[in-house]
Structures are given as C-alpha cells and as structure tokens.
Short mmCIF file of C-alpha atoms and ligand atoms in Angstrom, two decimals:
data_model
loop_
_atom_site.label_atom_id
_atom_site.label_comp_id
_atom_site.label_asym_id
_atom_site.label_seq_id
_atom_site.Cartn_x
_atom_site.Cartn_y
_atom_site.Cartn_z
CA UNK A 1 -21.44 40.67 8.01
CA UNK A 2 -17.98 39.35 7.86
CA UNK A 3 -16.60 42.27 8.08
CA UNK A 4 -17.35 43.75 11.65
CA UNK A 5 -15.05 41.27 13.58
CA UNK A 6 -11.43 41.63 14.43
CA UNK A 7 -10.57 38.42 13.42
CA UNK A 8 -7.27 38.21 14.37
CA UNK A 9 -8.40 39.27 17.63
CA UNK A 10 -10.47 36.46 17.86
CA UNK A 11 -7.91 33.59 16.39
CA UNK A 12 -5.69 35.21 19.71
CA UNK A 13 -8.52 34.77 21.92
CA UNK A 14 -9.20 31.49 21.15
CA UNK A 15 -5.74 30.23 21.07
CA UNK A 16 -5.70 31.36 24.84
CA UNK A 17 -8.57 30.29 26.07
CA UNK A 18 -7.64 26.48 24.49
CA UNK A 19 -4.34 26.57 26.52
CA UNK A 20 -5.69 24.95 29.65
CA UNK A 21 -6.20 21.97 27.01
CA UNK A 22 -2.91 21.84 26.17
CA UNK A 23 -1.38 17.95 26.43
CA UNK A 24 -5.07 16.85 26.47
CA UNK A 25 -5.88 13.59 23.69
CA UNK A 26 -4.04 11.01 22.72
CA UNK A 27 -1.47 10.95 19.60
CA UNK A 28 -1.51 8.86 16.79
CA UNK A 29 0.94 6.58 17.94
CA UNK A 30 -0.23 3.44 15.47
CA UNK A 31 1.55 5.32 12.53
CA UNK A 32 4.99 4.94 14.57
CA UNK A 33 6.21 8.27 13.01
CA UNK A 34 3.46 10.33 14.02
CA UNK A 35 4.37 9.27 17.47
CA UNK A 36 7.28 11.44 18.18
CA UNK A 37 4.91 14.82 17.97
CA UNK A 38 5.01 17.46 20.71
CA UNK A 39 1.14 17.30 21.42
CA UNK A 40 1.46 20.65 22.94
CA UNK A 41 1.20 22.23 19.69
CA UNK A 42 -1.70 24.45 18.67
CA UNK A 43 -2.22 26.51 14.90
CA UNK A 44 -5.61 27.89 12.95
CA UNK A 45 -5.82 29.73 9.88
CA UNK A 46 -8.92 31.78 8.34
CA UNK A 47 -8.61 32.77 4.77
CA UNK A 48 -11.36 34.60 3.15
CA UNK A 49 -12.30 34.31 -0.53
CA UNK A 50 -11.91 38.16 -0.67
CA UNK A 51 -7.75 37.56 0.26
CA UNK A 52 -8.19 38.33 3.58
CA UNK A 53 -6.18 36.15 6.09
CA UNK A 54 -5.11 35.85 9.28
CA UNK A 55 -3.51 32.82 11.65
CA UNK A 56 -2.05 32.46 14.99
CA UNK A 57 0.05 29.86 16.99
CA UNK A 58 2.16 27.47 15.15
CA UNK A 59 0.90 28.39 11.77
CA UNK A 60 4.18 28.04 10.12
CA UNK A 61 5.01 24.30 11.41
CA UNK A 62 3.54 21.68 8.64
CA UNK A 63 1.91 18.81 9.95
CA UNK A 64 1.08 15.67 8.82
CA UNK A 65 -2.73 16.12 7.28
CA UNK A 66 -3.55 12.17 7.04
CA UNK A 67 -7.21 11.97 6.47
CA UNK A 68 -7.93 15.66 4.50
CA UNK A 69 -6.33 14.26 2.03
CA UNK A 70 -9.54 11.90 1.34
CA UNK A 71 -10.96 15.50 0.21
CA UNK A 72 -8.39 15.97 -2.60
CA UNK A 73 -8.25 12.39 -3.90
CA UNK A 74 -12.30 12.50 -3.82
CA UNK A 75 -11.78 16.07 -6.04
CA UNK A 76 -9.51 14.22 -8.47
CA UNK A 77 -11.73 11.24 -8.65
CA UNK A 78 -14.53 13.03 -9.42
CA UNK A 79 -13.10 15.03 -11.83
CA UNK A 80 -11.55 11.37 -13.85
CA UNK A 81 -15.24 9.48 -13.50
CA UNK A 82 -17.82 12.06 -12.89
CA UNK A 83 -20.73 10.10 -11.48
CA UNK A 84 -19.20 6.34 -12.18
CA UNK A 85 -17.27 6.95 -8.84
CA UNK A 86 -20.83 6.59 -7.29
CA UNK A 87 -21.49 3.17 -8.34
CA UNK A 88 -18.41 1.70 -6.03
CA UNK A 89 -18.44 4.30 -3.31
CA UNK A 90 -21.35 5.16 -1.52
CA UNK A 91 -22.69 8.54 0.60
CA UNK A 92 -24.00 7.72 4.13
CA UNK A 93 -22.44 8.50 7.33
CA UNK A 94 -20.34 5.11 8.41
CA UNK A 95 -21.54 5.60 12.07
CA UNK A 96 -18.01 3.61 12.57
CA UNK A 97 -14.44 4.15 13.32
CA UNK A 98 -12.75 5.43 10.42
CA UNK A 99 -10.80 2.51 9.38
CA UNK A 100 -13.64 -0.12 10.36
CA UNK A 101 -14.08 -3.35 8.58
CA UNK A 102 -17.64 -4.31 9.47
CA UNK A 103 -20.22 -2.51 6.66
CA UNK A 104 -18.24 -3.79 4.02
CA UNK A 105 -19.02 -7.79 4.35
CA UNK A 106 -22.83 -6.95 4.48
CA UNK A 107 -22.25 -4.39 1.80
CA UNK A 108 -20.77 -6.06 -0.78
CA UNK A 109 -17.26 -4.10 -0.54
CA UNK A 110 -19.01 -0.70 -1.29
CA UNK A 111 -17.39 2.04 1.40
CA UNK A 112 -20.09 4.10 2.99
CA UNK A 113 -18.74 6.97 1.85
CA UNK A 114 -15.12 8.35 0.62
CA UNK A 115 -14.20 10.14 3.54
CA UNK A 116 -13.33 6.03 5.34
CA UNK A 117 -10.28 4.73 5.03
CA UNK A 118 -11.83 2.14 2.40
CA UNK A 119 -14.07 5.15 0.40
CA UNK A 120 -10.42 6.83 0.03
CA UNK A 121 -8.95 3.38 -1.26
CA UNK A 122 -11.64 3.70 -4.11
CA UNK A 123 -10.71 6.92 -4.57
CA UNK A 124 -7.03 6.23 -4.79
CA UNK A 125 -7.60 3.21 -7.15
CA UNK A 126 -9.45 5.42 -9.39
CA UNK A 127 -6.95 7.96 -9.54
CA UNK A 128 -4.37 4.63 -10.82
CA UNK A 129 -6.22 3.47 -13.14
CA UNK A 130 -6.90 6.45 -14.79
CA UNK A 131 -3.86 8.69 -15.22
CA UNK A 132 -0.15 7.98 -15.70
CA UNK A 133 1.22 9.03 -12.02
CA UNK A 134 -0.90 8.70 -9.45
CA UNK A 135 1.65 10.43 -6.86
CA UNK A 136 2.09 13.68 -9.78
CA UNK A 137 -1.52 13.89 -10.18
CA UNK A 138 -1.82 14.09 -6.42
CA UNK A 139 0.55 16.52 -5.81
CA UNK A 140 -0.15 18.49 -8.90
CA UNK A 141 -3.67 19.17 -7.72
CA UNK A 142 -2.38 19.87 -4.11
CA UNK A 143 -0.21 22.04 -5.15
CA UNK A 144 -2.07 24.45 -7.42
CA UNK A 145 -5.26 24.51 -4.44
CA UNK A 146 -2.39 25.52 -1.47
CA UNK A 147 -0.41 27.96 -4.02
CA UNK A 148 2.60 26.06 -2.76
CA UNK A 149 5.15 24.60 -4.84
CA UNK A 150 6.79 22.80 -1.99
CA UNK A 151 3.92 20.48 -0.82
CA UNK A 152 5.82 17.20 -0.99
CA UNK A 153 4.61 13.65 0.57
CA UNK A 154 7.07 12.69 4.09
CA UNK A 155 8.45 9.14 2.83
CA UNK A 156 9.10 8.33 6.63
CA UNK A 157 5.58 8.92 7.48
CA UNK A 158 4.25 6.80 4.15
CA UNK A 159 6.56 4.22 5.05
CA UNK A 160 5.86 4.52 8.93
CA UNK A 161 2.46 4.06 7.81
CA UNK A 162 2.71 0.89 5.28
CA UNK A 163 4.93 -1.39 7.83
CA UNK A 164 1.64 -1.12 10.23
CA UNK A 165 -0.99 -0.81 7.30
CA UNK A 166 -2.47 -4.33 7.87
CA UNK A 167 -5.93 -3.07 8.77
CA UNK A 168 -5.84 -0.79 5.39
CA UNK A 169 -4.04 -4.09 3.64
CA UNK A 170 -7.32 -5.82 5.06
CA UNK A 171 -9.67 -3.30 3.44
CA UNK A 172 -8.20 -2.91 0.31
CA UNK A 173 -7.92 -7.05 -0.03
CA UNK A 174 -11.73 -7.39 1.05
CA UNK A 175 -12.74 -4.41 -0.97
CA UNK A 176 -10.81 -6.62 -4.17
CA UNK A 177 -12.62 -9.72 -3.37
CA UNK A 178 -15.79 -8.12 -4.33
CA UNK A 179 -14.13 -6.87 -7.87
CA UNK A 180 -14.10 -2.79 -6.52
CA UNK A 181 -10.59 -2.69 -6.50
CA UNK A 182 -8.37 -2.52 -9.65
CA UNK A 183 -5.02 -2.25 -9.21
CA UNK A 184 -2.85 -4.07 -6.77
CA UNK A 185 -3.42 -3.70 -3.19
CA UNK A 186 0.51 -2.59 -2.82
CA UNK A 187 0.48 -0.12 -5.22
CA UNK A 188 -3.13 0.77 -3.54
CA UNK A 189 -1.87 1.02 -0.12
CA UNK A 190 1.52 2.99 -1.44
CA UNK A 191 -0.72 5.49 -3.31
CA UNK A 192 -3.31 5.76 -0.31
CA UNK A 193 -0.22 6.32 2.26
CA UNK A 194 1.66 8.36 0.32
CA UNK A 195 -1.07 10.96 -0.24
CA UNK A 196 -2.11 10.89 3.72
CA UNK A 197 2.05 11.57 4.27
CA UNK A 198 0.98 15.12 2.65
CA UNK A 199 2.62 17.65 5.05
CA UNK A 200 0.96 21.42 5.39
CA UNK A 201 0.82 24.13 7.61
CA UNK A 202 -2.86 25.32 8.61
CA UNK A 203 -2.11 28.74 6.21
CA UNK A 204 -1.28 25.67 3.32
CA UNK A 205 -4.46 24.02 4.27
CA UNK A 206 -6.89 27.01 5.10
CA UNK A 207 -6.02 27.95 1.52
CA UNK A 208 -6.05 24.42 -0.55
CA UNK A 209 -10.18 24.41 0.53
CA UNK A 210 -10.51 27.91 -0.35
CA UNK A 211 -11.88 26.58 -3.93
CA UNK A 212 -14.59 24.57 -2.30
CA UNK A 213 -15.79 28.02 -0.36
CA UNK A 214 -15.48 29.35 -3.85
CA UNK A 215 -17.60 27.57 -5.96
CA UNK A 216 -14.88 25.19 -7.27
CA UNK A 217 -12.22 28.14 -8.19
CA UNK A 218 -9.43 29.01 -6.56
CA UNK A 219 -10.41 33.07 -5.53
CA UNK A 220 -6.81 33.96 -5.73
CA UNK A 221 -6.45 33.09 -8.96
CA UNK A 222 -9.30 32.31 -10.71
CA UNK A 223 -8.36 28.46 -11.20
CA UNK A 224 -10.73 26.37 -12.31
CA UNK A 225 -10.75 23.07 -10.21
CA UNK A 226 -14.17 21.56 -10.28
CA UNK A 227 -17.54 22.79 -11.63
CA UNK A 228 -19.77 24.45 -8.63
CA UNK A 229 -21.85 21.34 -8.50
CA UNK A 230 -18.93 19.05 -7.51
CA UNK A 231 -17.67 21.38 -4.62
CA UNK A 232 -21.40 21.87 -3.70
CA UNK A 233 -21.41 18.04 -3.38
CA UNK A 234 -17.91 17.73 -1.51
CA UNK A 235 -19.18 20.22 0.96
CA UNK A 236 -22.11 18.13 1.49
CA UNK A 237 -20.30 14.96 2.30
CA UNK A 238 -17.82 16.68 4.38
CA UNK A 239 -21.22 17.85 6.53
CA UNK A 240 -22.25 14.03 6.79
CA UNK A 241 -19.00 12.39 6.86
CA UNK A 242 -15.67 14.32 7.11
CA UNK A 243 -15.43 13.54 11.24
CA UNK A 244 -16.20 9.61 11.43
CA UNK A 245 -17.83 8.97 14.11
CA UNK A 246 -18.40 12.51 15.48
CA UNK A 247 -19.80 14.23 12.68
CA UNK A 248 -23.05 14.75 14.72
CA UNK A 249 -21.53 16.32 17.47
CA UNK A 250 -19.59 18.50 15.26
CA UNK A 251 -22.41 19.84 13.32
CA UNK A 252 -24.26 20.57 16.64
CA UNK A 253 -21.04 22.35 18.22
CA UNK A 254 -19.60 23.74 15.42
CA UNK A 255 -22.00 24.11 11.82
CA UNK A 256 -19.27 23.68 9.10
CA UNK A 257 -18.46 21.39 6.54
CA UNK A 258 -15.30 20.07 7.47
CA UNK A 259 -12.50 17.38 7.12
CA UNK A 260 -10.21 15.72 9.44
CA UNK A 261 -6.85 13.73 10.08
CA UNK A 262 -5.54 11.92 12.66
CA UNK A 263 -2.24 13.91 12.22
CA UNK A 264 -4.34 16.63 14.48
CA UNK A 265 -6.00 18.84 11.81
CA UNK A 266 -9.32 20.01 10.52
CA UNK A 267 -10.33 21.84 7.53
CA UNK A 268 -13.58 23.46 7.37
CA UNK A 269 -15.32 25.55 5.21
CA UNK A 270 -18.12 28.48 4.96
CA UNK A 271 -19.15 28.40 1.23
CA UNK A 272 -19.24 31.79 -0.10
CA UNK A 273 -17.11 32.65 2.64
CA UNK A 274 -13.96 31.34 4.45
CA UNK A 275 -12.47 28.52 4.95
CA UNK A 276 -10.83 27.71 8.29
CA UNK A 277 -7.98 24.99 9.02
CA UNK A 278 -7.25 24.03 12.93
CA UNK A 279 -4.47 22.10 14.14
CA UNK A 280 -3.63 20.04 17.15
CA UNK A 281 -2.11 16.82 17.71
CA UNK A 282 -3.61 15.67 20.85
CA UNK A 283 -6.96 13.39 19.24
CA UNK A 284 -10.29 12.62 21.02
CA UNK A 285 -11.31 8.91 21.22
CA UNK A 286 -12.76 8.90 17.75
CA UNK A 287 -9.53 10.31 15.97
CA UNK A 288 -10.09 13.87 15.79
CA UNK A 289 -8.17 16.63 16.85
CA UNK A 290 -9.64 17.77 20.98
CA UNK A 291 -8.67 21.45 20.72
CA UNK A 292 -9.30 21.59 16.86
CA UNK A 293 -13.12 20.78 17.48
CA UNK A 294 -12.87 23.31 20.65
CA UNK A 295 -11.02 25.91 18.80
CA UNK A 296 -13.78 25.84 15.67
CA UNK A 297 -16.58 26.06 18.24
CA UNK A 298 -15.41 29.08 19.77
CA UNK A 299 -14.94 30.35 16.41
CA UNK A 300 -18.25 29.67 14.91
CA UNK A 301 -20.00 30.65 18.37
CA UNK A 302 -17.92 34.10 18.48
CA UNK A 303 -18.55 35.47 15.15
CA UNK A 304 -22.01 33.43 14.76
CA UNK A 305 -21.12 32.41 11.32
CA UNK A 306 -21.86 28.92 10.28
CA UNK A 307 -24.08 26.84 7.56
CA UNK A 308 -26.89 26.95 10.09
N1 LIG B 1 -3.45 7.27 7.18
C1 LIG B 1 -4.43 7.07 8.22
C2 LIG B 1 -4.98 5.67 8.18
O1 LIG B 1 -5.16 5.13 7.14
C3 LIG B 1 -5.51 8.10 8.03
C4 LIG B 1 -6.59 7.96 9.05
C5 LIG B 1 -7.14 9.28 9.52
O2 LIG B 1 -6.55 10.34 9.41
N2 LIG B 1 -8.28 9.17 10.15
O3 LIG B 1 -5.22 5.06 9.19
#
C-alpha cells in the first residue's frame, strides 16, 4: 500500500497548506535559550524501513528535541533493568501538564509514566546508577539509532535549562523523599538536562525511531537495539503518553505512536512501516508543537495510513 503515494509530493503539500499557521503558538521561552527561536520555522521527515526517504522545509536545521529524548533514556533503561524499571515508574496517561507535581504526593513518588518530566528523572537515575557515563551511554545510543556521529548535547541549552530547573529540582527532591531516586538530584537534573539539550534535524530524528518501526533493529543496518517486545512496549506508551495532556486528541486526529518536545518536534511512528519526525517551534497550550500535530494529521489523513 505504501507504495502508490508520491510522498514527497505530499510532504510539499502539506508544508504549504500549514503556512497560513506560520507564527501561530507560543515558544518555549521558560528554558531562556530556547527563547531566541524564529517560530516561523517548519521541517518533516518520512523514512521508511525499506530506505526510502524523503523531507521538506527546514530539514537540515537541528533543533532542540527536549522531551523525545524521554524515548531514548526509557530504551536505555529498559535495556539496564528489564522489568525492575516498572516497580518505580508507572504506565498510565498523567492527564497533567508534563512537568506537574500533583500525582506524585498521593502516589508515593511513582511517575505515571516515563514520558513526564519525573518518569524521565527515573529513567535518567537508572541510567547513573548503572553504567560508568551516563552522558556516553546517552549519546552512544543516540548516535548509533540517528547514524550520526555528530549528535552532541548544546551546553547553553542544558545550562539555560538548569539555572530555571526548580520545578524539575522539585520533582527530583520529592521523587528522593520517597527513596525512588538514587543519585544526587544535581547530577540527576545535569543528566536529565543534558540529554533534553540533544540537538537533531527531523532527517536525524525520523531515522533514530526507525528501530522502533522495525522491531527493535535499526533497518539500515541491522543493529540490534532492543528485543521486539521492548519496542512493541515503547510504541505502546508513546500511544498513551508521548503528548501529555493531548494524547487523546492526537490519537483521534492523527493515529500514531508518537513523542514530543517542547523544542517544537514530534516523532511518530508506523510499526512495520515508517517513522515520521515534524518540527515546529510555535507550541499549543499543552507544550506541543501547533503545526507538528497539523502537519501529521494531514499526513495520516492523505495517505490513510495509521495504527487504526
Ligand atoms: N527539558 C524540558 C523540561 O524539563 C522538557 C519538557 C518537554 O519537552 N515537554 O521542562
């Protein structure tokens, strides 16, 4: 089936019919970094698992990815403690803003899930505790999913981030009050901003979720990241969880399993497929990306291809 559409064709059409929205949403102007952005700024990439790929816009202009990067720290995590992870991190849509403090009193410091800013601090901790270098496991992994070398963290964006990170600092503190935190919350927070500092074009990202359209394997080169089950199980959480707040809406309007950032991008994916990475700056009122969400819905709606 995924063969009679002229993709390209329809990444142009899209990217046209999204320009009325241009300057639309707000930009992440908390992280004081991610301020400076020119919202008007618009990129998607679709890669197939076949090699097939196409993009359009500013495709070659990496972005900050922020929140997608609670997909790869959840990989890694997974990968260190297998099932342990789900003893301290739990899998239920938040139904709350992304960095909210309120479940976790009632809750006992358990994260609804690891796509929250305090699910990705569990995450994160895991990842310190168990290796030698957090930031080289990180990157390693990131690197090997995009095929690019070059991936690095943005220290101005990290450190942007940690002299306003009092709400994570908050999170991370509460979180170690009820004994689910291990290491120390600055070396948490560090870790945890570094990784959401990540900065990718969409072809980078389209291609570092390829592996979870793939069964856990990287098509291109036959990399073995994950066993089938995990990326089965990513793919599920991303459905329930990988938009905060609007993950309802964007099953209804758009049918993928996706994740996103408040740097303006989405990654989504179409197991045994594609995957698909928007990006945007301008955000919605629950932190996601206004034309990303539009410019997936067209997509899914054009070429009638999602889970559903
Ligand atoms: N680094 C951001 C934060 O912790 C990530 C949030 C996001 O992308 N939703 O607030």
């Amino acid at each position: 089936m995924s063969q009679t559409y002229d993709y390209q064709q329809i990444l142009n059409t899209i990217e046209e019919s999204l320009r009325p929205y241009c300057n639309r949403g707000d930009i992440a102007d908390y992280i004081p970094e991610l301020a400076k952005i020119d919202s008007d700024q618009f990129a998607m990439s679709l890669c197939f698992n076949d090699g097939r790929e196409y993009s359009v816009g500013d495709f070659r202009t990496p972005f900050s990815i922020q929140s997608i990067s609670k997909v790869f720290v959840l990989t890694i995590a997974m990968q260190l403690v297998g099932e342990e992870l789900w003893g301290r991190v739990d899998r239920e849509p938040s139904g709350n803003a992304f960095n909210s403090l309120v479940q976790l009193e009632t809750e006992m410091g358990i994260p609804r899930n690891p796509f929250i800013n305090a699910g990705a601090l569990i995450s994160t901790d895991v990842i310190i505790q168990e290796t030698n270098n957090a930031y080289d496991e990180i990157l390693d992994l990131v690197r090997r999913i995009s095929l690019n070398q070059n991936i690095k963290f943005n220290e101005k964006v990290a450190n942007s981030e940690y002299s306003e990170g009092d709400r994570n600092a908050a999170l991370a503190y509460f979180m170690k009050s009820f004994g689910n935190i291990n290491s120390t919350v600055d070396e948490l927070l560090r870790v945890y901003f570094a990784h959401c500092s990540i900065e990718m074009n969409t072809l980078d990202l389209a291609r570092s979720f390829l592996f979870l359209a793939n069964g856990g394997i990287v098509p291109y080169t036959g990399d073995v990241i994950i066993p089938a089950g995990s990326a089965k199980r990513i793919n599920s959480i991303m459905m329930t969880c990988g938009l905060y707040n609007n993950v309802g809406d964007f099953a209804y309007s758009v049918g993928l399993p996706a994740k996103s950032g408040v740097g303006g991008g989405i990654a989504a994916v179409l197991p045994g497929e594609f995957s698909l990475a928007v990006w945007s700056p301008g955000l919605n009122e629950n932190g996601n990306s206004l034309r990303g969400i539009k410019g997936m819905e067209i997509f899914t709606s054009l070429t009638n291809q999602s889970i559903f």
